[in-house]
Coordinates of C-alpha atoms in Angstrom, one line a residue:
Chain B
X200 CA -0.2 0.0 -0.1
X201 CA 2.8 2.5 1.0
X202 CA 5.7 0.7 -0.2
X203 CA 6.9 3.8 -2.0
X204 CA 7.1 5.8 1.2
X205 CA 8.8 2.8 2.3
X206 CA 11.3 3.2 -0.8
X207 CA 11.3 6.9 0.1
X208 CA 12.6 6.5 3.5
X209 CA 15.3 3.7 2.7
X210 CA 16.9 5.9 0.4
X211 CA 17.0 8.7 3.0
X212 CA 17.7 7.1 5.9
X213 CA 19.6 4.0 4.4
X214 CA 21.3 2.2 7.7
X215 CA 19.0 4.0 10.2
X216 CA 16.5 1.5 9.2
X217 CA 16.9 -1.3 11.6
X218 CA 13.8 -3.4 10.3
X219 CA 10.6 -3.1 7.9
X220 CA 7.7 -5.5 8.4
X221 CA 4.6 -5.8 6.0
X222 CA 2.3 -7.9 8.2
X223 CA -1.3 -8.1 6.5
X224 CA 0.0 -4.8 4.5
X225 CA 0.8 -2.8 7.7
X226 CA 3.8 -1.4 6.2
X227 CA 6.1 -0.6 9.4
X228 CA 9.9 1.0 9.3
X229 CA 11.7 0.7 12.8
X230 CA 14.2 3.6 12.7
X231 CA 17.2 4.5 15.3
X232 CA 15.9 6.7 17.9
X233 CA 18.2 9.5 16.8
X234 CA 16.5 9.8 13.6
X235 CA 13.1 9.6 15.0
X236 CA 12.4 13.3 14.4
X237 CA 14.3 13.5 11.4
X238 CA 12.2 11.0 9.6
X239 CA 8.3 12.3 10.7
X240 CA 9.8 15.9 9.5
X241 CA 10.6 14.5 6.3
X242 CA 7.5 12.3 6.0
X243 CA 5.5 15.5 6.2
X244 CA 7.6 18.1 4.0
X245 CA 8.6 15.6 1.2
X246 CA 5.8 15.9 -1.6
X247 CA 5.4 12.2 -2.6
X248 CA 4.9 11.5 1.1
X249 CA 3.0 14.1 2.0
X250 CA 1.7 12.5 5.6
X251 CA 0.2 15.7 6.6
X252 CA -2.5 13.6 9.1
X253 CA -1.1 12.9 12.5
X254 CA -2.8 9.3 13.4
X255 CA -1.6 8.1 16.8
X256 CA 1.9 7.6 19.3
X257 CA 2.1 4.9 20.8
X258 CA 4.4 2.4 23.3
X259 CA 4.4 -1.2 23.3
X260 CA 6.4 -2.9 26.8
X261 CA 8.8 -6.0 26.2
X262 CA 10.5 -6.2 29.3
X263 CA 12.1 -9.8 28.5
X264 CA 14.0 -7.7 25.6
X265 CA 15.6 -5.8 28.2
X266 CA 17.1 -9.1 29.9
X267 CA 18.8 -9.4 26.5
X268 CA 20.5 -6.4 26.2
X269 CA 18.1 -4.5 23.9
X270 CA 15.8 -1.5 24.7
X271 CA 12.9 -2.3 26.8
X272 CA 9.8 -0.1 25.1
X273 CA 8.9 0.6 21.6
X274 CA 7.4 4.0 20.1
X275 CA 5.2 3.6 17.2
X276 CA 3.8 6.4 15.2
X277 CA 1.2 6.0 12.9
X278 CA 0.9 8.7 10.0
X279 CA -1.0 8.7 6.7
X280 CA -1.9 11.6 4.1
X281 CA -5.1 12.4 3.3
X282 CA -3.9 13.9 -0.6
X283 CA -2.7 10.3 -1.5
X284 CA -4.5 7.9 0.5
X285 CA -1.0 6.3 1.8
X286 CA -0.6 5.2 5.7
X287 CA 3.0 4.1 7.4
X288 CA 4.1 2.9 10.9
X289 CA 7.2 4.6 12.3
X290 CA 8.7 2.6 15.3
X291 CA 11.7 3.3 17.3
X292 CA 13.1 1.8 20.3
X293 CA 13.5 3.1 23.7
X294 CA 15.4 2.0 26.6
X295 CA 13.9 2.5 30.2
X296 CA 14.9 5.8 31.8
X297 CA 16.3 6.7 28.4
X298 CA 14.7 10.1 27.1
X299 CA 12.7 10.2 23.5
X300 CA 12.5 13.3 21.7
X301 CA 9.2 15.0 21.1
X302 CA 7.2 15.2 17.6
X303 CA 5.2 18.3 18.8
X304 CA 7.4 20.5 17.0
X305 CA 6.7 18.4 13.7
X306 CA 2.8 17.3 14.7
X307 CA 1.1 19.5 17.7
X308 CA -1.2 16.3 17.6
X309 CA 1.2 14.5 19.4
X310 CA 1.4 16.4 22.2
X311 CA -1.3 14.4 24.4
X312 CA -0.5 11.3 22.7
X313 CA 3.5 11.3 24.4
X314 CA 1.6 12.5 27.5
X315 CA -0.2 9.5 27.6
X316 CA 3.1 7.4 26.8
X317 CA 4.7 9.1 29.4
X318 CA 1.6 8.4 32.1
X319 CA 1.2 4.9 31.0
X320 CA 5.2 4.0 30.7
X321 CA 7.3 6.5 31.8
X322 CA 9.1 7.1 29.0
X323 CA 9.9 10.7 29.3
X324 CA 10.1 12.7 26.6
X325 CA 12.8 15.5 26.1
X326 CA 11.6 19.1 25.8
X327 CA 8.2 18.5 25.4
X328 CA 6.0 21.8 26.3
X329 CA 3.7 20.1 28.7
X330 CA 5.0 16.7 30.4
X331 CA 2.6 16.1 33.1
X332 CA 0.4 12.7 33.7
X333 CA -2.9 13.2 31.6
X334 CA -5.3 10.2 32.5
X335 CA -3.6 9.6 36.1
X336 CA -3.1 11.4 38.7
X337 CA -0.1 13.5 39.7
X338 CA 0.6 11.2 43.0
X339 CA 0.2 8.0 41.3
X340 CA 2.6 5.3 41.7
X341 CA 4.1 3.4 39.0
X342 CA 3.2 3.2 35.2
X343 CA 0.1 1.4 34.3
X344 CA 0.7 -0.1 31.2
X345 CA 4.4 -1.4 32.2
X346 CA 3.9 -5.1 32.3
X347 CA 5.5 -5.6 35.9
X348 CA 2.7 -3.1 36.7
X349 CA 0.0 -5.5 38.6
X350 CA -3.5 -4.9 37.3
X351 CA -4.8 -5.3 40.9
X352 CA -2.2 -3.1 42.6
X353 CA -3.7 -1.0 44.9
X354 CA -2.7 2.6 45.2
X355 CA -2.1 4.6 48.6
X356 CA -5.2 7.2 49.8
X357 CA -3.7 10.9 48.3
X358 CA -3.3 13.4 50.9
X359 CA -5.4 16.7 50.2
X360 CA -3.9 18.1 47.1
X361 CA -1.8 21.2 48.3
X362 CA -1.2 24.2 45.9
X363 CA 2.3 24.1 45.6
X364 CA 2.8 20.0 45.1
X365 CA 1.1 19.5 41.8
X366 CA 2.3 20.2 38.6
X367 CA -1.4 20.5 37.6
X368 CA -2.8 23.8 37.5
X369 CA -3.7 24.8 41.1
X370 CA -6.8 23.4 42.0
X371 CA -8.2 25.6 44.9
X372 CA -6.0 25.2 47.6
X373 CA -6.6 24.6 51.2
X374 CA -8.3 28.5 52.4
X375 CA -9.0 29.5 49.1
X376 CA -11.5 30.3 47.0
X377 CA -14.9 30.9 47.5
X378 CA -16.4 30.0 50.8
X379 CA -19.1 27.8 51.9
X380 CA -20.9 29.8 54.3
X381 CA -21.6 33.5 54.3
X382 CA -21.3 33.9 57.9
X383 CA -17.7 33.1 60.2
X384 CA -18.8 31.1 62.8
X385 CA -15.6 30.4 63.7
X386 CA -14.8 33.8 64.4
X387 CA -18.5 34.4 65.9
X388 CA -17.8 31.9 68.2
X389 CA -14.2 32.9 68.7
X390 CA -16.1 36.5 69.6
X391 CA -13.7 38.3 67.3
X392 CA -17.3 39.6 65.8
X393 CA -16.7 39.0 62.5
X394 CA -20.1 37.5 60.9
X395 CA -19.0 37.3 57.7
X396 CA -16.4 34.7 56.0
X397 CA -13.1 35.2 55.4
X398 CA -12.9 36.3 51.9
X399 CA -15.8 38.7 53.0
X400 CA -13.8 40.2 55.4
X401 CA -11.1 40.3 53.3
X402 CA -13.0 42.5 51.0
X403 CA -14.2 44.7 53.6
X404 CA -10.7 45.3 55.2
X405 CA -11.4 43.3 58.4
X406 CA -9.0 40.6 57.5
X407 CA -5.6 40.0 56.0
X408 CA -5.1 38.0 52.8
X409 CA -4.5 34.4 53.1
X410 CA -1.3 35.3 50.8
X411 CA 0.0 37.5 53.1
X412 CA 3.2 35.2 54.3
X413 CA 2.6 35.6 58.2
X414 CA -0.7 34.5 58.3
X415 CA 0.3 31.1 56.0
X416 CA 2.7 30.9 58.4
X417 CA 0.2 31.0 61.1
X418 CA -2.1 28.8 59.1
X419 CA 0.3 26.0 58.4
X420 CA 1.5 26.0 62.5
X421 CA -2.2 25.3 63.1
X422 CA -2.5 22.6 60.7
X423 CA 1.0 20.8 61.4
X424 CA -0.3 21.4 65.4
X425 CA -3.6 19.7 64.1
X426 CA -1.5 17.1 62.3
X427 CA 0.1 16.1 65.8
X428 CA -2.7 16.1 67.5
X429 CA -4.0 14.0 65.0
X430 CA -1.3 11.4 65.5
X431 CA -1.3 11.7 69.1
X432 CA -4.8 10.3 69.2
X433 CA -4.1 7.6 67.2
Chain Z
X242 CA -28.2 67.2 32.7
X243 CA -24.7 66.2 30.9
X244 CA -24.2 62.6 29.6
X245 CA -22.5 60.5 32.1
X246 CA -19.9 59.3 29.1
X247 CA -18.5 63.1 29.4
X248 CA -18.3 62.8 33.3
X249 CA -16.0 59.7 32.4
X250 CA -14.1 61.7 30.1
X251 CA -13.7 64.6 32.1
X252 CA -12.7 63.1 35.1
X253 CA -9.2 60.9 35.4
X254 CA -10.0 57.7 33.7
X255 CA -10.2 54.7 36.1
X256 CA -7.4 53.0 36.8
X257 CA -8.4 49.5 38.4
X258 CA -6.0 46.9 38.7
X259 CA -7.0 44.0 36.6
X260 CA -6.3 40.4 36.3
X261 CA -7.3 37.0 34.9
X262 CA -9.8 35.3 36.6
X263 CA -8.8 31.5 37.0
X264 CA -12.4 29.5 36.8
X265 CA -12.5 25.5 37.5
X266 CA -15.3 24.3 35.3
X267 CA -16.1 20.4 35.3
X268 CA -15.0 17.7 36.2
X269 CA -19.2 17.1 36.9
X270 CA -21.2 19.6 35.5
X271 CA -24.6 20.2 34.3
X272 CA -24.3 21.5 31.3
X273 CA -20.6 19.9 30.8
X274 CA -20.6 17.2 27.8
X275 CA -18.7 14.7 29.9
X276 CA -17.0 14.1 32.7
X277 CA -13.9 16.7 32.1
X278 CA -12.4 19.2 33.9
X279 CA -11.5 22.7 32.1
X280 CA -9.3 25.3 33.9
X281 CA -9.9 28.3 32.5
X282 CA -8.0 31.7 32.3
X283 CA -11.0 34.2 32.3
X284 CA -10.8 38.3 30.7
X285 CA -14.1 39.2 31.9
X286 CA -15.8 36.4 29.6
X287 CA -13.2 36.1 27.2
X288 CA -11.5 32.9 27.4
X289 CA -7.8 33.3 27.5
X290 CA -6.5 30.2 28.2
X291 CA -7.6 26.9 28.9
X292 CA -6.4 23.3 30.2
X293 CA -8.1 20.8 29.3
X294 CA -8.0 17.5 32.1
X295 CA -9.2 14.3 30.7
X296 CA -9.2 11.1 32.9
X297 CA -12.0 11.3 35.0
X298 CA -13.7 8.1 33.3
X299 CA -10.3 5.7 33.2
X300 CA -11.0 2.1 34.0
X301 CA -7.8 1.0 32.6
X302 CA -9.0 -0.5 29.5
X303 CA -6.1 -1.3 28.0
X304 CA -5.0 -3.1 30.4
X305 CA -8.1 -5.1 31.1
X306 CA -7.4 -6.5 28.3
X307 CA -4.5 -8.0 28.5
X308 CA -5.6 -10.1 31.3
X309 CA -8.5 -12.2 29.2
X310 CA -8.6 -13.7 26.0
X311 CA -9.3 -11.9 23.3
X312 CA -13.5 -12.7 23.1
X313 CA -13.6 -11.4 26.7
X314 CA -12.6 -7.5 24.9
X315 CA -15.9 -7.4 23.7
X316 CA -17.7 -6.2 26.7
X317 CA -15.0 -3.4 27.3
X318 CA -15.2 -2.5 23.7
X319 CA -18.9 -2.0 24.2
X320 CA -18.1 0.6 27.1
X321 CA -16.0 2.8 24.3
X322 CA -18.3 4.9 23.1
X323 CA -21.5 4.4 25.0
X324 CA -23.8 6.0 22.1
X325 CA -22.9 3.9 19.3
X326 CA -21.6 0.5 21.1
X327 CA -22.2 -1.6 18.2
X328 CA -19.6 0.2 15.7
X329 CA -16.9 -0.2 18.5
X330 CA -17.9 -4.1 18.5
X331 CA -17.5 -4.0 14.6
X332 CA -14.8 -2.5 14.7
X333 CA -12.8 -5.0 17.2
X334 CA -14.3 -8.0 14.8
X335 CA -12.3 -6.3 11.4
X336 CA -9.3 -6.1 14.0
X337 CA -9.0 -9.2 15.2
X338 CA -9.9 -10.7 11.5
X339 CA -7.4 -8.7 10.5
X340 CA -4.7 -10.4 12.6
X341 CA -6.1 -13.7 11.9
X342 CA -6.4 -13.3 7.9
X343 CA -10.1 -14.3 7.5
X344 CA -13.0 -12.8 6.2
X345 CA -16.7 -13.0 7.2
X346 CA -19.1 -14.5 4.5
X347 CA -21.3 -11.6 2.6
X348 CA -24.3 -12.2 4.8
X349 CA -22.2 -11.1 8.1
X350 CA -20.6 -8.3 6.6
X351 CA -24.0 -6.7 5.4
X352 CA -25.1 -7.4 8.6
X353 CA -22.9 -5.5 10.7
X354 CA -23.0 -2.8 7.7
X355 CA -26.5 -2.5 8.6
X356 CA -26.0 -2.2 12.8
X357 CA -23.5 -0.4 12.5
X358 CA -25.0 2.5 10.5
X359 CA -28.1 2.0 12.9
X360 CA -25.6 3.1 15.7
X361 CA -23.9 6.0 13.7
X362 CA -27.7 7.4 12.9
X363 CA -28.1 7.0 16.4
X364 CA -24.7 8.8 17.5
X365 CA -25.0 12.0 15.6
X366 CA -28.9 11.9 16.6
X367 CA -27.8 11.7 20.3
X368 CA -25.0 14.8 19.8
X369 CA -27.1 16.9 17.8
X370 CA -30.3 16.8 20.3
X371 CA -27.8 17.1 23.1
X372 CA -26.1 20.4 21.7
X373 CA -29.6 21.7 20.7
X374 CA -30.8 20.9 24.2
X375 CA -27.3 22.5 25.7
X376 CA -28.4 25.6 24.1
X377 CA -32.3 25.8 25.4
X378 CA -33.8 23.4 22.6
X379 CA -35.3 21.1 24.6
X380 CA -38.1 19.8 21.8
X381 CA -35.8 19.2 19.1
X382 CA -33.8 17.1 21.9
X383 CA -36.8 14.8 23.0
X384 CA -37.6 14.3 19.0
X385 CA -34.7 13.4 18.1
X386 CA -33.8 10.9 20.9
X387 CA -37.2 9.4 19.7
X388 CA -35.5 8.4 16.9
X389 CA -32.6 6.7 18.9
X390 CA -35.4 5.1 20.6
X391 CA -37.1 3.2 17.7
X392 CA -33.4 2.6 16.8
X393 CA -32.5 1.0 20.0
X394 CA -36.1 -0.9 19.8
X395 CA -34.4 -2.7 16.6
X396 CA -31.2 -2.9 18.1
X397 CA -32.9 -5.4 21.0
X398 CA -34.8 -7.0 19.5
X399 CA -31.5 -8.3 17.4
X400 CA -29.1 -8.6 19.9
X401 CA -31.2 -8.6 23.1
X402 CA -29.9 -5.2 24.7
X403 CA -30.3 -2.2 24.3
X404 CA -27.3 -0.1 24.7
X405 CA -24.2 -2.7 25.6
X406 CA -25.1 -5.2 23.0
X407 CA -21.2 -7.4 23.0
X408 CA -22.9 -8.7 19.6
X409 CA -19.9 -9.1 17.9
X410 CA -18.1 -12.4 17.7
X411 CA -14.8 -13.1 15.6
X412 CA -15.4 -14.3 12.6
X413 CA -19.1 -13.6 12.7
X414 CA -22.1 -12.2 14.8
X415 CA -23.3 -13.9 17.8
X416 CA -26.6 -14.7 16.3
X417 CA -28.0 -14.4 12.1
X418 CA -30.5 -11.4 12.2
X419 CA -34.3 -12.0 13.1
X420 CA -36.5 -13.0 10.5
X421 CA -38.2 -9.4 10.0
X422 CA -35.2 -7.7 10.6
X423 CA -35.5 -6.4 7.2
X424 CA -38.7 -5.0 7.6
X425 CA -38.0 -3.7 10.7
X426 CA -35.7 -1.4 9.5
X427 CA -37.1 -0.5 6.3
X428 CA -40.3 0.5 8.2
X429 CA -38.3 3.4 10.0
X430 CA -36.7 4.9 7.2
X431 CA -38.9 7.2 6.1
X432 CA -39.8 8.1 10.2
X433 CA -36.5 9.2 10.3
X434 CA -36.0 11.1 7.2
X435 CA -39.4 13.0 8.4
X436 CA -37.6 13.6 12.0
X437 CA -34.5 14.5 10.4
X438 CA -36.5 17.5 7.9
X439 CA -38.6 18.3 11.0
X440 CA -35.5 19.2 13.5
X441 CA -33.5 20.7 10.7
X442 CA -37.2 22.7 10.5
X443 CA -37.0 24.2 13.9
X444 CA -33.3 24.8 14.2
X445 CA -31.9 26.1 11.1
X446 CA -33.9 29.3 11.1
X447 CA -33.6 29.8 14.9
X448 CA -31.6 33.0 15.5
X449 CA -30.6 32.2 18.9
X450 CA -29.6 29.0 17.5
X451 CA -27.3 30.8 14.3
X452 CA -26.3 32.8 16.9
X453 CA -24.7 30.2 19.3
X454 CA -23.2 28.0 16.6
X455 CA -21.9 29.9 13.9
X456 CA -18.6 31.4 13.2
X457 CA -18.2 29.7 17.0
X458 CA -15.8 27.3 18.0
X459 CA -13.6 27.8 14.4
X460 CA -10.9 25.0 13.9
X461 CA -8.8 25.6 11.0
X462 CA -8.4 22.8 8.1
X463 CA -4.0 22.8 8.8
X464 CA -4.5 22.9 12.3
X465 CA -7.2 20.1 12.5
X466 CA -4.8 17.9 10.1
X467 CA -1.6 18.6 12.3
X468 CA -3.7 17.9 15.4
X469 CA -5.0 14.2 14.3
X470 CA -8.9 15.2 14.2
X471 CA -10.8 12.8 12.4
X472 CA -14.5 12.2 11.9
X473 CA -17.4 15.1 11.5
X474 CA -15.0 17.3 13.0
X475 CA -12.7 16.9 10.6
X476 CA -15.2 16.9 7.6
X477 CA -16.6 20.2 9.1
X478 CA -13.0 22.1 8.3
X479 CA -13.5 21.1 4.7
X480 CA -10.9 17.7 4.5
X481 CA -12.9 15.3 2.4
X482 CA -11.4 12.2 4.9
X483 CA -13.7 9.6 5.8
X484 CA -12.3 6.0 6.2
X485 CA -15.3 4.4 4.6
X486 CA -14.2 6.7 1.0
X487 CA -10.6 6.5 1.9
X488 CA -9.5 3.4 3.2
X489 CA -12.7 1.1 2.1
X490 CA -13.1 -1.8 5.0
X491 CA -15.6 -4.3 5.1
X492 CA -18.0 -3.4 2.0
X493 CA -18.1 0.0 1.9
X494 CA -16.5 0.3 -1.6
X495 CA -20.1 -1.3 -3.0
X496 CA -22.5 1.4 -1.9
X497 CA -23.0 4.8 -3.5
X498 CA -22.6 7.5 -1.1
X499 CA -21.5 11.2 -0.5
X500 CA -19.3 12.7 2.1
X501 CA -20.6 16.1 3.5
X502 CA -18.0 19.0 4.0
X503 CA -18.1 22.1 5.7
X504 CA -16.5 25.4 4.9
X505 CA -15.9 27.0 7.9
X506 CA -15.4 24.5 10.9
X507 CA -17.6 25.7 13.2
X508 CA -20.1 24.5 15.4
X509 CA -23.0 25.0 12.6
X510 CA -20.5 23.2 10.3
X511 CA -20.3 20.0 12.9
X512 CA -23.8 20.4 13.3
X513 CA -24.8 20.2 9.9
X514 CA -22.6 17.7 8.7
X515 CA -23.9 15.2 11.4
X516 CA -27.0 16.0 10.0
X517 CA -26.4 15.2 6.1
X518 CA -24.1 12.2 7.3
X519 CA -27.5 10.9 8.8
X520 CA -29.2 11.0 5.1
X521 CA -25.8 9.7 3.3
X522 CA -26.1 6.4 6.2
X523 CA -30.0 6.1 5.2
X524 CA -28.6 5.6 1.7
X525 CA -26.4 3.3 2.9
X526 CA -28.9 1.1 4.7
X527 CA -31.3 1.3 1.7
X528 CA -28.6 -0.5 -0.4
X529 CA -27.6 -2.9 2.0
X530 CA -30.8 -4.2 2.5
X531 CA -31.5 -4.8 -1.1
X532 CA -28.3 -6.6 -1.6
X533 CA -28.1 -8.1 1.5
X534 CA -28.8 -11.8 0.6
X535 CA -31.5 -13.9 3.3
X536 CA -29.9 -16.9 3.4
X537 CA -26.5 -18.1 3.8
X538 CA -23.9 -18.8 7.1
X539 CA -23.2 -16.0 9.0
X540 CA -20.2 -17.0 11.3
X541 CA -17.1 -18.2 9.4
X542 CA -16.3 -22.1 9.2
X543 CA -13.3 -22.3 10.9
X544 CA -13.5 -24.6 14.6
X545 CA -10.7 -23.0 15.8
X546 CA -12.1 -19.2 15.5
X547 CA -15.7 -20.3 16.4
X548 CA -17.6 -21.9 19.1
X549 CA -19.1 -24.9 17.9
X550 CA -22.9 -25.3 18.4
X551 CA -24.7 -25.9 22.1
X552 CA -26.1 -28.7 21.4
X553 CA -23.4 -30.4 19.2
X554 CA -20.8 -29.4 22.7
X555 CA -23.5 -31.2 25.3
X556 CA -23.6 -34.6 22.5
X557 CA -20.2 -35.2 21.4
X558 CA -17.3 -35.0 22.6
X559 CA -15.1 -33.7 19.7
X560 CA -17.2 -29.8 20.3
X561 CA -17.1 -30.2 23.7
X562 CA -13.4 -30.4 23.9
X563 CA -13.1 -27.4 21.1
X564 CA -15.7 -25.7 23.4
X565 CA -13.5 -25.9 26.7
X566 CA -10.6 -24.6 24.5
X567 CA -11.7 -21.9 23.3
X568 CA -13.3 -20.3 26.0
X569 CA -10.7 -21.4 28.8
X570 CA -7.4 -20.7 26.4
X571 CA -8.9 -18.5 23.7
X572 CA -7.9 -18.7 19.8
X573 CA -4.5 -18.1 18.9
X574 CA -3.5 -15.5 16.7
X575 CA -0.2 -15.9 15.1
X576 CA 2.4 -13.3 16.1
X577 CA 2.7 -9.9 14.9
X578 CA 1.0 -6.8 14.9
X579 CA -2.3 -5.0 13.0
X580 CA -3.6 -1.8 13.0
X581 CA -7.4 -2.0 12.0
X582 CA -9.7 1.3 11.6
X583 CA -13.2 1.6 11.4
X584 CA -15.3 5.2 10.6
X585 CA -16.9 5.3 13.7
X586 CA -19.7 8.2 14.9
X587 CA -16.9 10.7 15.7
X588 CA -14.1 9.6 13.9
X589 CA -12.0 6.9 13.1
X590 CA -11.7 4.8 15.5
X591 CA -8.6 2.4 15.4
X592 CA -7.6 -1.0 16.9
X593 CA -3.9 -1.3 17.2
X594 CA -3.2 -5.3 18.4
X595 CA 0.0 -6.9 19.1
X596 CA 0.0 -10.6 19.3
X597 CA 2.5 -12.8 20.8
X598 CA 1.3 -16.1 19.5
X599 CA -0.7 -16.6 23.6
X600 CA -4.4 -16.6 23.5
X601 CA -4.0 -13.1 25.2
X602 CA -3.8 -10.0 23.6
X603 CA -0.2 -9.2 24.2
X604 CA -1.3 -5.0 23.5
X605 CA -4.3 -3.4 23.1
X606 CA -3.9 0.5 21.5
X607 CA -7.4 1.7 21.3
X608 CA -7.1 4.9 18.8
X609 CA -9.8 7.0 20.0
X610 CA -10.9 9.7 18.0
X611 CA -12.2 11.8 21.2
X612 CA -8.9 12.3 22.5
X613 CA -7.3 14.1 19.3
X614 CA -10.9 15.8 18.4
X615 CA -10.6 17.1 22.5
X616 CA -7.2 18.3 22.2
X617 CA -8.2 20.3 19.6
X618 CA -10.6 22.0 20.9
X619 CA -8.4 24.0 23.3
X620 CA -7.5 26.2 20.2
X621 CA -11.3 26.2 19.4
X622 CA -11.9 27.5 22.7
X623 CA -9.7 30.1 22.9
X624 CA -10.4 33.4 22.0
X625 CA -14.1 32.9 22.7
X626 CA -16.8 33.3 26.0
X627 CA -17.2 31.5 28.4
X628 CA -20.7 30.8 27.2
X629 CA -19.3 29.4 24.0
X630 CA -17.9 26.0 25.9
X631 CA -21.1 24.7 25.8
X632 CA -22.0 24.9 22.3
X633 CA -18.5 24.0 21.4
X634 CA -18.0 20.7 23.7
X635 CA -21.6 19.8 22.9
X636 CA -20.7 19.8 18.7
X637 CA -16.6 18.0 19.2
X638 CA -19.4 15.2 21.1
X639 CA -16.3 14.2 23.4
X640 CA -16.9 10.7 25.1
X641 CA -15.6 9.8 28.3
X642 CA -16.1 6.4 28.0
X643 CA -13.9 6.5 24.6
X644 CA -11.2 9.2 25.5
X645 CA -10.5 7.9 28.7
X646 CA -10.5 4.6 28.1

């Protein structure tokens, strides 16, 4: 189906091509990781290939290959051309712990796909603009699609997420954002005389902002105390 | 009395400090089209930046596939796109058959085309109906969902389940078509056509609907291609890419149908492309009904792939052994990897299956169309108003089950 593209790749990259396969008509070319981005660029810009449509990027884990001295992961890139109606699979091998080059400058569609590969396999992409977990949460331990991750593994409970510790865009922190009620019962019972919630107090100048460093320290000390008390009770 | 604006110009300009407001939308929001979280940076009502965070419906589909047999993937596949589960069934069957190198009998292929196109009509009706409802049009929603119910009645009669059918099998279908299948489908076609006309009559000249869809959520052709967008969303930008036309699978090269395309890639175009695709699907169904043979086998005759007849399992030891081996060990495809794709409701649904020669898939990767469509939605939303999120997301038709897997 796309033998022409395979031949072009062979001509352009020569000994960088490690293997070829056309099982059931899906042409696949294994290429050295060093030429990964160059090959994608070539496929996109070459007028005979014209692979303008990003298909998919995924990975396959082969842990047994590592014992034989090979690289553990296969990266699989799937591209196609709308105009020429052909498609091709590119494959590259990545060792565990080694960074792969990112394809996002060539195909912006690779952004989420690479994030997913990182999330599921733990393959990091060098120079990726936004490499963070996408399907799992930040505190997830391990990489679920690796073969050595048991399917019934339990994850530890996650503590209340603090703003500084997460790489995601911050969710609302412990004492930030909109209060649940307008009446500040804590303040009222303490006899401070504030009838409204902290944020409304803030607006009327009765309270200091939480971003004020002193208040934040107080808050942290309070939390630490509460934590110690809870530990002591146990 | 002096006009107010004069007072303002005379006095010093109000120099109020402004900063973008960060707003959290989702993951569970009544107006959201699925379970998804968006963190918005807003300037007034204008969206400056948006971070779309999927993953709230992640069930570990791909990991779950690596622990059972090939046949055990079907119930999971149903739950990928739960609006058109039959298309997922067909897609996974085709991928496994490609891996095995077999082809199903013609009657089965027609049956799959018919059920698949009915599911597609369902999908498009649900999407368009829901988008209209989210803009306040309740009547079109109910009218369009009425059709979905008719189709579900047919699917229930054929498969036994209204929604998650698990009806596909590797090398065939779970059951042959019921005797009245063709008549049932023929009976609802004119009714569907009527409803399409009614819905268009209600919406297409509605000022509110026009204002909120035209020119909103625009995606350019080049960006759509580079971002991997497929399906009605890609066609609305003007690229006539349809897997059924460009890489015909099953019997789609035998049917005469058109691929509708839009021009601007806005919400309006996506709505119209889906409406037109319903008509084209009906054309395919009409032709398939004509061509489909009434007699003939529905499954491949290969005891290594298909389960034997239940009667024989009880009566003969050979069939019992075959049944046992297929259920316990599963069928064993040759070593290799295949990629098979179909045109699902939202675009190209691909299954990338790696086999190591055993009865369990080594790796099943789904290429979910929603994943890439959703990725593109960030660019479509930036610069629009916060109220435009709802119609834009409605027309992207993000299906959480498929996107998060």
